[in-house]
mmCIF file of C-alpha atoms in Angstrom:
data_model
loop_
_atom_site.group_PDB
_atom_site.id
_atom_site.type_symbol
_atom_site.label_atom_id
_atom_site.label_comp_id
_atom_site.label_asym_id
_atom_site.label_seq_id
_atom_site.Cartn_x
_atom_site.Cartn_y
_atom_site.Cartn_z
ATOM 1 C CA MET A 1405 -10.508 -6.055 20.349
ATOM 2 C CA ALA A 1406 -10.679 -8.353 17.329
ATOM 3 C CA SER A 1407 -7.626 -9.527 15.423
ATOM 4 C CA LEU A 1408 -7.102 -11.184 12.072
ATOM 5 C CA GLY A 1409 -5.150 -14.399 12.416
ATOM 6 C CA SER A 1410 -6.958 -16.179 15.247
ATOM 7 C CA SER A 1411 -9.408 -18.132 13.056
ATOM 8 C CA ARG A 1412 -7.080 -21.110 12.559
ATOM 9 C CA ILE A 1413 -6.477 -21.363 16.318
ATOM 10 C CA LEU A 1414 -10.226 -21.334 16.962
ATOM 11 C CA ALA A 1415 -10.854 -23.952 14.284
ATOM 12 C CA THR A 1416 -8.371 -26.234 16.038
ATOM 13 C CA LEU A 1417 -10.043 -25.548 19.383
ATOM 14 C CA PHE A 1418 -13.512 -26.417 18.078
ATOM 15 C CA LEU A 1419 -12.207 -29.651 16.556
ATOM 16 C CA ALA A 1420 -10.559 -30.608 19.832
ATOM 17 C CA ILE A 1421 -13.793 -29.986 21.730
ATOM 18 C CA SER A 1422 -15.742 -32.210 19.360
ATOM 19 C CA LEU A 1423 -13.261 -35.089 19.806
ATOM 20 C CA LEU A 1424 -13.262 -35.176 23.612
ATOM 21 C CA HIS A 1425 -14.454 -38.465 25.185
ATOM 22 C CA LEU A 1426 -16.919 -37.354 27.837
ATOM 23 C CA THR A 1427 -19.591 -38.982 29.969
ATOM 24 C CA SER A 1428 -23.053 -38.750 28.416
ATOM 25 C CA ALA A 1429 -24.177 -35.963 30.748
ATOM 26 C CA ALA A 1430 -21.017 -33.937 30.244
ATOM 27 C CA ARG A 1431 -21.179 -34.602 26.494
ATOM 28 C CA THR A 1432 -24.637 -33.025 26.317
ATOM 29 C CA LEU A 1433 -23.392 -29.887 28.039
ATOM 30 C CA SER A 1434 -20.329 -29.790 25.804
ATOM 31 C CA GLU A 1435 -22.376 -30.150 22.621
ATOM 32 C CA THR A 1436 -24.657 -27.311 23.668
ATOM 33 C CA SER A 1437 -21.696 -25.052 24.416
ATOM 34 C CA SER A 1438 -19.917 -26.074 21.203
ATOM 35 C CA ASN A 1439 -22.991 -25.391 19.062
ATOM 36 C CA GLN A 1440 -23.286 -21.925 20.566
ATOM 37 C CA LEU A 1441 -19.627 -21.254 19.814
ATOM 38 C CA LEU A 1442 -19.906 -22.506 16.244
ATOM 39 C CA LYS A 1443 -23.010 -20.514 15.385
ATOM 40 C CA PHE A 1444 -22.494 -17.116 13.808
ATOM 41 C CA GLN A 1445 -24.982 -14.915 15.627
ATOM 42 C CA TYR A 1446 -25.989 -11.460 16.796
ATOM 43 C CA HIS A 1447 -25.196 -10.726 20.439
ATOM 44 C CA LYS A 1448 -27.618 -7.786 20.738
ATOM 45 C CA GLY A 1449 -25.017 -5.035 21.010
ATOM 46 C CA PRO A 1450 -24.820 -1.828 18.940
ATOM 47 C CA LEU A 1451 -23.682 -1.740 15.325
ATOM 48 C CA LEU A 1452 -22.072 1.295 13.745
ATOM 49 C CA ASN A 1453 -24.701 3.462 12.112
ATOM 50 C CA GLY A 1454 -25.246 6.902 10.650
ATOM 51 C CA LYS A 1455 -22.725 8.758 8.526
ATOM 52 C CA ILE A 1456 -19.202 7.583 9.298
ATOM 53 C CA SER A 1457 -15.956 8.932 7.871
ATOM 54 C CA ILE A 1458 -13.036 6.566 7.358
ATOM 55 C CA ASN A 1459 -9.838 8.436 8.152
ATOM 56 C CA LEU A 1460 -6.440 7.078 7.123
ATOM 57 C CA ILE A 1461 -3.330 7.558 9.270
ATOM 58 C CA TRP A 1462 -0.243 6.595 7.254
ATOM 59 C CA TYR A 1463 2.693 5.710 9.507
ATOM 60 C CA GLY A 1464 6.071 5.457 7.818
ATOM 61 C CA ASN A 1465 7.114 5.468 4.206
ATOM 62 C CA PHE A 1466 4.338 4.904 1.677
ATOM 63 C CA LYS A 1467 4.543 5.992 -1.943
ATOM 64 C CA PRO A 1468 1.678 8.178 -3.221
ATOM 65 C CA SER A 1469 0.765 5.334 -5.590
ATOM 66 C CA GLN A 1470 0.456 2.980 -2.617
ATOM 67 C CA ARG A 1471 -1.724 5.389 -0.674
ATOM 68 C CA ALA A 1472 -3.980 5.693 -3.719
ATOM 69 C CA ILE A 1473 -4.649 1.926 -3.701
ATOM 70 C CA ILE A 1474 -6.219 2.138 -0.239
ATOM 71 C CA SER A 1475 -7.947 5.515 -0.634
ATOM 72 C CA ASP A 1476 -9.529 4.356 -3.906
ATOM 73 C CA LEU A 1477 -10.734 1.228 -2.099
ATOM 74 C CA ILE A 1478 -12.459 3.299 0.585
ATOM 75 C CA THR A 1479 -14.073 5.582 -1.989
ATOM 76 C CA SER A 1480 -15.157 2.544 -3.999
ATOM 77 C CA LEU A 1481 -17.074 1.102 -1.043
ATOM 78 C CA SER A 1482 -19.851 3.645 -1.409
ATOM 79 C CA SER A 1483 -19.398 4.804 -5.012
ATOM 80 C CA SER A 1484 -21.239 3.491 -8.026
ATOM 81 C CA SER A 1485 -19.913 6.420 -10.009
ATOM 82 C CA THR A 1486 -17.790 9.509 -9.393
ATOM 83 C CA SER A 1487 -16.831 12.637 -11.234
ATOM 84 C CA THR A 1488 -13.323 11.261 -11.773
ATOM 85 C CA SER A 1489 -14.180 7.796 -13.017
ATOM 86 C CA ARG A 1490 -16.764 5.899 -14.950
ATOM 87 C CA THR A 1491 -19.123 3.540 -13.136
ATOM 88 C CA PRO A 1492 -17.166 0.463 -12.002
ATOM 89 C CA LYS A 1493 -17.985 -2.752 -13.810
ATOM 90 C CA SER A 1494 -19.805 -5.542 -12.059
ATOM 91 C CA PRO A 1495 -18.955 -7.132 -9.691
ATOM 92 C CA SER A 1496 -18.053 -3.967 -7.835
ATOM 93 C CA VAL A 1497 -16.548 -3.067 -4.476
ATOM 94 C CA SER A 1498 -19.744 -1.190 -3.584
ATOM 95 C CA THR A 1499 -21.823 -4.338 -4.246
ATOM 96 C CA TRP A 1500 -19.554 -6.231 -1.863
ATOM 97 C CA TRP A 1501 -20.018 -3.591 0.847
ATOM 98 C CA LYS A 1502 -23.763 -3.386 0.236
ATOM 99 C CA SER A 1503 -24.066 -6.969 1.472
ATOM 100 C CA THR A 1504 -23.464 -5.629 4.991
ATOM 101 C CA GLU A 1505 -27.041 -4.284 4.858
ATOM 102 C CA LYS A 1506 -28.178 -7.813 5.727
ATOM 103 C CA TYR A 1507 -26.801 -7.212 9.208
ATOM 104 C CA TYR A 1508 -29.026 -4.179 9.633
ATOM 105 C CA SER A 1509 -32.242 -5.731 8.281
ATOM 106 C CA SER A 1510 -33.712 -6.276 11.754
ATOM 107 C CA THR A 1511 -33.051 -2.694 12.846
ATOM 108 C CA ASN A 1512 -34.075 0.750 11.682
ATOM 109 C CA LYS A 1513 -30.433 1.765 11.449
ATOM 110 C CA LYS A 1514 -28.348 2.445 8.366
ATOM 111 C CA LEU A 1515 -24.647 2.980 7.836
ATOM 112 C CA GLY A 1516 -23.204 5.448 5.358
ATOM 113 C CA ILE A 1517 -19.442 5.654 4.909
ATOM 114 C CA SER A 1518 -17.092 7.995 3.077
ATOM 115 C CA LEU A 1519 -13.381 8.719 2.835
ATOM 116 C CA GLY A 1520 -12.420 11.307 5.419
ATOM 117 C CA THR A 1521 -9.080 12.913 6.201
ATOM 118 C CA GLN A 1522 -5.640 11.450 5.550
ATOM 119 C CA ILE A 1523 -2.788 12.065 7.994
ATOM 120 C CA LEU A 1524 0.840 11.398 7.087
ATOM 121 C CA ASP A 1525 3.431 10.486 9.716
ATOM 122 C CA GLU A 1526 6.407 9.873 7.452
ATOM 123 C CA ASN A 1527 9.035 10.584 10.121
ATOM 124 C CA TYR A 1528 8.136 7.631 12.361
ATOM 125 C CA SER A 1529 7.223 9.873 15.295
ATOM 126 C CA LEU A 1530 6.946 6.900 17.686
ATOM 127 C CA GLY A 1531 9.818 4.870 16.250
ATOM 128 C CA LYS A 1532 9.794 1.694 14.211
ATOM 129 C CA SER A 1533 8.627 -0.718 16.907
ATOM 130 C CA LEU A 1534 5.110 -0.043 18.163
ATOM 131 C CA THR A 1535 2.982 -1.372 21.002
ATOM 132 C CA THR A 1536 -0.785 -1.731 20.891
ATOM 133 C CA ASN A 1537 -1.116 1.368 23.080
ATOM 134 C CA GLN A 1538 0.943 3.347 20.578
ATOM 135 C CA ILE A 1539 -1.334 2.169 17.763
ATOM 136 C CA VAL A 1540 -4.289 3.576 19.719
ATOM 137 C CA LYS A 1541 -2.341 6.815 20.233
ATOM 138 C CA LEU A 1542 -1.804 7.091 16.476
ATOM 139 C CA ALA A 1543 -5.461 6.319 15.807
ATOM 140 C CA SER A 1544 -6.477 9.135 18.149
ATOM 141 C CA LYS A 1545 -4.883 11.638 15.752
ATOM 142 C CA GLY A 1546 -7.949 11.288 13.547
ATOM 143 C CA PRO A 1547 -11.392 12.791 14.262
ATOM 144 C CA HIS A 1548 -13.157 11.251 17.262
ATOM 145 C CA SER A 1549 -16.821 11.624 16.354
ATOM 146 C CA ASN A 1550 -18.582 9.549 13.693
ATOM 147 C CA ALA A 1551 -15.275 8.075 12.591
ATOM 148 C CA ILE A 1552 -13.281 4.937 11.940
ATOM 149 C CA ASN A 1553 -9.605 5.807 12.184
ATOM 150 C CA VAL A 1554 -7.415 3.408 10.220
ATOM 151 C CA VAL A 1555 -3.704 3.206 11.108
ATOM 152 C CA LEU A 1556 -1.578 1.767 8.307
ATOM 153 C CA THR A 1557 2.038 0.921 9.166
ATOM 154 C CA ALA A 1558 4.822 0.677 6.588
ATOM 155 C CA ALA A 1559 6.787 -2.464 5.730
ATOM 156 C CA ASP A 1560 9.718 -1.500 7.999
ATOM 157 C CA VAL A 1561 7.568 -1.005 11.117
ATOM 158 C CA ALA A 1562 7.280 -3.789 13.694
ATOM 159 C CA VAL A 1563 4.041 -3.895 15.687
ATOM 160 C CA GLU A 1564 3.253 -5.894 18.809
ATOM 161 C CA GLY A 1565 1.805 -9.243 17.702
ATOM 162 C CA PHE A 1566 2.294 -8.550 13.989
ATOM 163 C CA CYS A 1567 2.930 -11.764 12.033
ATOM 164 C CA SER A 1568 3.131 -13.922 15.174
ATOM 165 C CA SER A 1569 -0.579 -13.719 15.944
ATOM 166 C CA ARG A 1570 -2.245 -11.103 13.759
ATOM 167 C CA CYS A 1571 -2.191 -9.188 10.471
ATOM 168 C CA GLY A 1572 -4.350 -6.371 11.803
ATOM 169 C CA THR A 1573 -6.875 -5.570 14.479
ATOM 170 C CA HIS A 1574 -9.803 -3.343 15.338
ATOM 171 C CA GLY A 1575 -11.094 -1.882 18.560
ATOM 172 C CA SER A 1576 -12.454 1.271 20.155
ATOM 173 C CA SER A 1577 -11.184 3.963 22.484
ATOM 174 C CA ASN A 1578 -12.532 6.969 24.334
ATOM 175 C CA GLY A 1579 -11.502 10.164 22.591
ATOM 176 C CA ALA A 1580 -11.083 13.728 23.776
ATOM 177 C CA ARG A 1581 -14.061 15.805 24.821
ATOM 178 C CA VAL A 1582 -15.754 17.666 21.978
ATOM 179 C CA ASN A 1583 -18.275 20.325 23.030
ATOM 180 C CA GLY A 1584 -18.450 18.751 26.466
ATOM 181 C CA LYS A 1585 -19.095 15.235 25.121
ATOM 182 C CA ARG A 1586 -16.602 12.375 25.070
ATOM 183 C CA TYR A 1587 -16.908 10.218 21.963
ATOM 184 C CA LYS A 1588 -15.971 6.555 21.680
ATOM 185 C CA PHE A 1589 -14.234 6.186 18.335
ATOM 186 C CA ALA A 1590 -13.517 3.002 16.420
ATOM 187 C CA TYR A 1591 -10.077 2.253 15.076
ATOM 188 C CA ILE A 1592 -8.331 -0.260 12.834
ATOM 189 C CA TRP A 1593 -4.683 -1.146 12.433
ATOM 190 C CA VAL A 1594 -3.198 -3.043 9.480
ATOM 191 C CA GLY A 1595 0.492 -3.558 8.714
ATOM 192 C CA ASN A 1596 2.296 -3.923 5.391
ATOM 193 C CA SER A 1597 3.581 -7.496 5.506
ATOM 194 C CA GLU A 1598 5.606 -7.406 2.272
ATOM 195 C CA THR A 1599 8.984 -8.006 3.945
ATOM 196 C CA GLN A 1600 7.978 -9.331 7.381
ATOM 197 C CA CYS A 1601 5.426 -12.099 6.752
ATOM 198 C CA PRO A 1602 3.820 -12.067 3.288
ATOM 199 C CA GLY A 1603 3.196 -15.819 3.552
ATOM 200 C CA GLN A 1604 0.885 -15.164 6.491
ATOM 201 C CA CYS A 1605 -0.705 -11.787 5.819
ATOM 202 C CA ALA A 1606 -0.531 -11.353 2.025
ATOM 203 C CA TRP A 1607 -1.745 -14.786 0.899
ATOM 204 C CA PRO A 1608 -2.876 -15.625 -1.794
ATOM 205 C CA PHE A 1609 -0.391 -13.202 -3.396
ATOM 206 C CA HIS A 1610 2.544 -14.973 -1.759
ATOM 207 C CA GLN A 1611 3.393 -18.610 -1.108
ATOM 208 C CA PRO A 1612 1.903 -19.645 2.252
ATOM 209 C CA ILE A 1613 4.324 -20.598 5.026
ATOM 210 C CA TYR A 1614 2.201 -23.613 6.006
ATOM 211 C CA GLY A 1615 -0.605 -25.760 4.634
ATOM 212 C CA PRO A 1616 -1.219 -26.793 1.026
ATOM 213 C CA GLN A 1617 1.236 -25.171 -1.357
ATOM 214 C CA SER A 1618 -0.036 -23.635 -4.583
ATOM 215 C CA PRO A 1619 1.462 -20.965 -6.842
ATOM 216 C CA PRO A 1620 0.767 -17.417 -5.588
ATOM 217 C CA LEU A 1621 -1.713 -15.309 -7.531
ATOM 218 C CA VAL A 1622 -0.721 -12.152 -9.355
ATOM 219 C CA ALA A 1623 -1.650 -9.110 -7.239
ATOM 220 C CA PRO A 1624 -4.229 -6.856 -8.987
ATOM 221 C CA ASN A 1625 -2.391 -3.642 -8.101
ATOM 222 C CA ASN A 1626 1.037 -5.167 -8.686
ATOM 223 C CA ASP A 1627 1.998 -4.702 -5.031
ATOM 224 C CA VAL A 1628 1.951 -7.822 -2.839
ATOM 225 C CA GLY A 1629 2.168 -5.816 0.393
ATOM 226 C CA LEU A 1630 -0.576 -3.322 -0.455
ATOM 227 C CA ASP A 1631 -2.891 -5.863 -2.058
ATOM 228 C CA GLY A 1632 -2.511 -7.914 1.111
ATOM 229 C CA MET A 1633 -3.371 -4.818 3.131
ATOM 230 C CA VAL A 1634 -6.506 -4.350 1.004
ATOM 231 C CA ILE A 1635 -7.798 -7.770 2.092
ATOM 232 C CA ASN A 1636 -7.096 -7.069 5.760
ATOM 233 C CA VAL A 1637 -8.469 -3.507 5.713
ATOM 234 C CA ALA A 1638 -11.676 -4.697 4.019
ATOM 235 C CA SER A 1639 -12.073 -7.568 6.496
ATOM 236 C CA LEU A 1640 -11.620 -5.303 9.503
ATOM 237 C CA LEU A 1641 -13.895 -2.578 8.168
ATOM 238 C CA VAL A 1642 -16.760 -5.066 8.001
ATOM 239 C CA GLY A 1643 -15.834 -6.391 11.439
ATOM 240 C CA THR A 1644 -15.807 -2.853 12.822
ATOM 241 C CA ALA A 1645 -19.221 -2.045 11.355
ATOM 242 C CA THR A 1646 -20.925 -5.246 12.502
ATOM 243 C CA ASN A 1647 -19.079 -5.861 15.790
ATOM 244 C CA PRO A 1648 -17.667 -2.484 16.864
ATOM 245 C CA PHE A 1649 -17.688 -2.992 20.628
ATOM 246 C CA GLY A 1650 -17.507 -6.778 21.024
ATOM 247 C CA SER A 1651 -21.248 -7.389 21.307
ATOM 248 C CA GLY A 1652 -22.439 -7.431 17.692
ATOM 249 C CA TYR A 1653 -22.207 -10.220 15.134
ATOM 250 C CA PHE A 1654 -19.580 -12.898 15.639
ATOM 251 C CA GLN A 1655 -18.911 -16.602 16.118
ATOM 252 C CA GLY A 1656 -16.991 -18.229 18.939
ATOM 253 C CA PRO A 1657 -15.759 -16.674 22.188
ATOM 254 C CA LYS A 1658 -15.946 -12.913 22.641
ATOM 255 C CA GLU A 1659 -12.229 -12.796 23.471
ATOM 256 C CA ALA A 1660 -11.283 -14.175 20.025
ATOM 257 C CA PRO A 1661 -14.319 -13.732 17.780
ATOM 258 C CA LEU A 1662 -14.701 -14.840 14.194
ATOM 259 C CA GLU A 1663 -16.426 -11.926 12.495
ATOM 260 C CA ALA A 1664 -18.177 -11.380 9.159
ATOM 261 C CA ALA A 1665 -14.984 -11.823 7.098
ATOM 262 C CA SER A 1666 -12.699 -13.808 9.417
ATOM 263 C CA ALA A 1667 -15.406 -16.491 9.719
ATOM 264 C CA CYS A 1668 -14.783 -17.061 5.999
ATOM 265 C CA ALA A 1669 -10.970 -16.957 6.141
ATOM 266 C CA GLY A 1670 -9.310 -18.034 2.890
ATOM 267 C CA VAL A 1671 -12.497 -17.849 0.800
ATOM 268 C CA TYR A 1672 -12.566 -15.355 -2.077
ATOM 269 C CA GLY A 1673 -14.509 -17.113 -4.814
ATOM 270 C CA LYS A 1674 -16.791 -20.112 -5.301
ATOM 271 C CA GLY A 1675 -15.048 -23.447 -5.076
ATOM 272 C CA ALA A 1676 -12.471 -22.273 -2.518
ATOM 273 C CA TYR A 1677 -10.728 -24.900 -0.433
ATOM 274 C CA PRO A 1678 -7.558 -24.957 1.741
ATOM 275 C CA GLY A 1679 -4.739 -23.722 -0.455
ATOM 276 C CA SER A 1680 -7.069 -22.321 -3.140
ATOM 277 C CA ALA A 1681 -8.792 -18.915 -3.017
ATOM 278 C CA GLY A 1682 -11.556 -20.143 -5.324
ATOM 279 C CA ASN A 1683 -12.625 -19.375 -8.881
ATOM 280 C CA LEU A 1684 -11.665 -15.744 -9.500
ATOM 281 C CA LEU A 1685 -11.687 -13.276 -12.363
ATOM 282 C CA VAL A 1686 -8.391 -12.844 -14.196
ATOM 283 C CA ASP A 1687 -7.227 -9.687 -15.955
ATOM 284 C CA PRO A 1688 -6.349 -10.768 -19.522
ATOM 285 C CA THR A 1689 -3.584 -8.160 -19.770
ATOM 286 C CA THR A 1690 -1.780 -8.553 -16.452
ATOM 287 C CA GLY A 1691 -2.849 -12.039 -15.396
ATOM 288 C CA ALA A 1692 -3.888 -10.620 -12.020
ATOM 289 C CA SER A 1693 -6.623 -12.328 -10.001
ATOM 290 C CA PHE A 1694 -9.476 -10.269 -8.558
ATOM 291 C CA ASN A 1695 -13.159 -10.365 -7.698
ATOM 292 C CA ALA A 1696 -14.205 -6.712 -7.476
ATOM 293 C CA ASN A 1697 -13.951 -3.583 -9.602
ATOM 294 C CA GLY A 1698 -13.381 -0.165 -8.043
ATOM 295 C CA ILE A 1699 -13.114 3.434 -9.156
ATOM 296 C CA ASN A 1700 -10.386 4.644 -11.502
ATOM 297 C CA GLY A 1701 -10.191 1.226 -13.126
ATOM 298 C CA ARG A 1702 -8.978 -0.419 -9.916
ATOM 299 C CA LYS A 1703 -9.294 -4.142 -9.340
ATOM 300 C CA TYR A 1704 -9.323 -5.697 -5.887
ATOM 301 C CA LEU A 1705 -9.505 -9.054 -4.169
ATOM 302 C CA LEU A 1706 -12.002 -8.920 -1.295
ATOM 303 C CA PRO A 1707 -12.883 -11.626 1.237
ATOM 304 C CA ALA A 1708 -16.095 -13.597 1.309
ATOM 305 C CA LEU A 1709 -18.533 -12.479 3.995
ATOM 306 C CA MET A 1710 -20.699 -14.579 6.260
ATOM 307 C CA ASP A 1711 -24.382 -14.222 5.385
ATOM 308 C CA PRO A 1712 -26.141 -13.865 8.763
ATOM 309 C CA LYS A 1713 -29.344 -15.369 7.355
ATOM 310 C CA THR A 1714 -28.004 -18.422 5.535
ATOM 311 C CA GLN A 1715 -24.995 -19.003 7.845
ATOM 312 C CA ALA A 1716 -22.880 -19.500 4.708
ATOM 313 C CA CYS A 1717 -19.945 -17.614 3.195
ATOM 314 C CA SER A 1718 -21.108 -15.366 0.368
ATOM 315 C CA THR A 1719 -18.766 -14.476 -2.503
ATOM 316 C CA LEU A 1720 -18.947 -11.936 -5.306
ATOM 317 C CA VAL A 1721 -17.845 -14.469 -7.938
#
């Protein structure tokens, strides 16, 4: 299971390893191990492929306008044009997602995604304090074959590890038998951090709780919580596609991997540095910062992705 929020801990670990005073023989072994940890690489396991539906499970109170922000994002991933909107301007969300094809270049596999079903649980069927096992239970409400089931929890829902160690996570679980076959489905969980920890999980749209302090950016959809969720959902979708079962593309230890997006934590545009998201596009009307255009005139801020060939973070702008 991969979580967003562990990258800073790993960065500290790698630095500590490099500063250890060892004997020359031990130092050689340490450097070899450290280099393997620091390299972003393919671990020979399966990647998601074929036609996959992304199903959204909304847990708690979300306004229809908030749900539309995420559903439009998912549709934008694979849409250059739709019957309900003109072709998104460049740079587009679909261009960002298309960069994941680099991960499939050495295989004969392809991944096609689309928005699937949406399930509403507005009555908090499992309460307002959830464990990881309950997140998996909610995810299992979606289809189990050829699916990524995304659980989205409302701002008043506490989730095990939320804010203290993670903003979201992805994993996999064995589903029910369908026509005699048991499918292993992928799932994602992301929480709305607007009231619980926006400084951790909705940066750069909120003042960070640590590190260099800079003014927060204006959220492109005018919703700090949901625009923060967009970043985390996008990051975990790429992680799910390229490291679905813990043996795909990642950097560092398998137990706490840095994946395609989390390996580039905090980078959204060229020139990014700690405390700055980089050089972004700015909407002249609203002053909102973004780097990708979606359907229905949507604007989004999406994370940089590690290029598996160049071993560098690649940005849209």
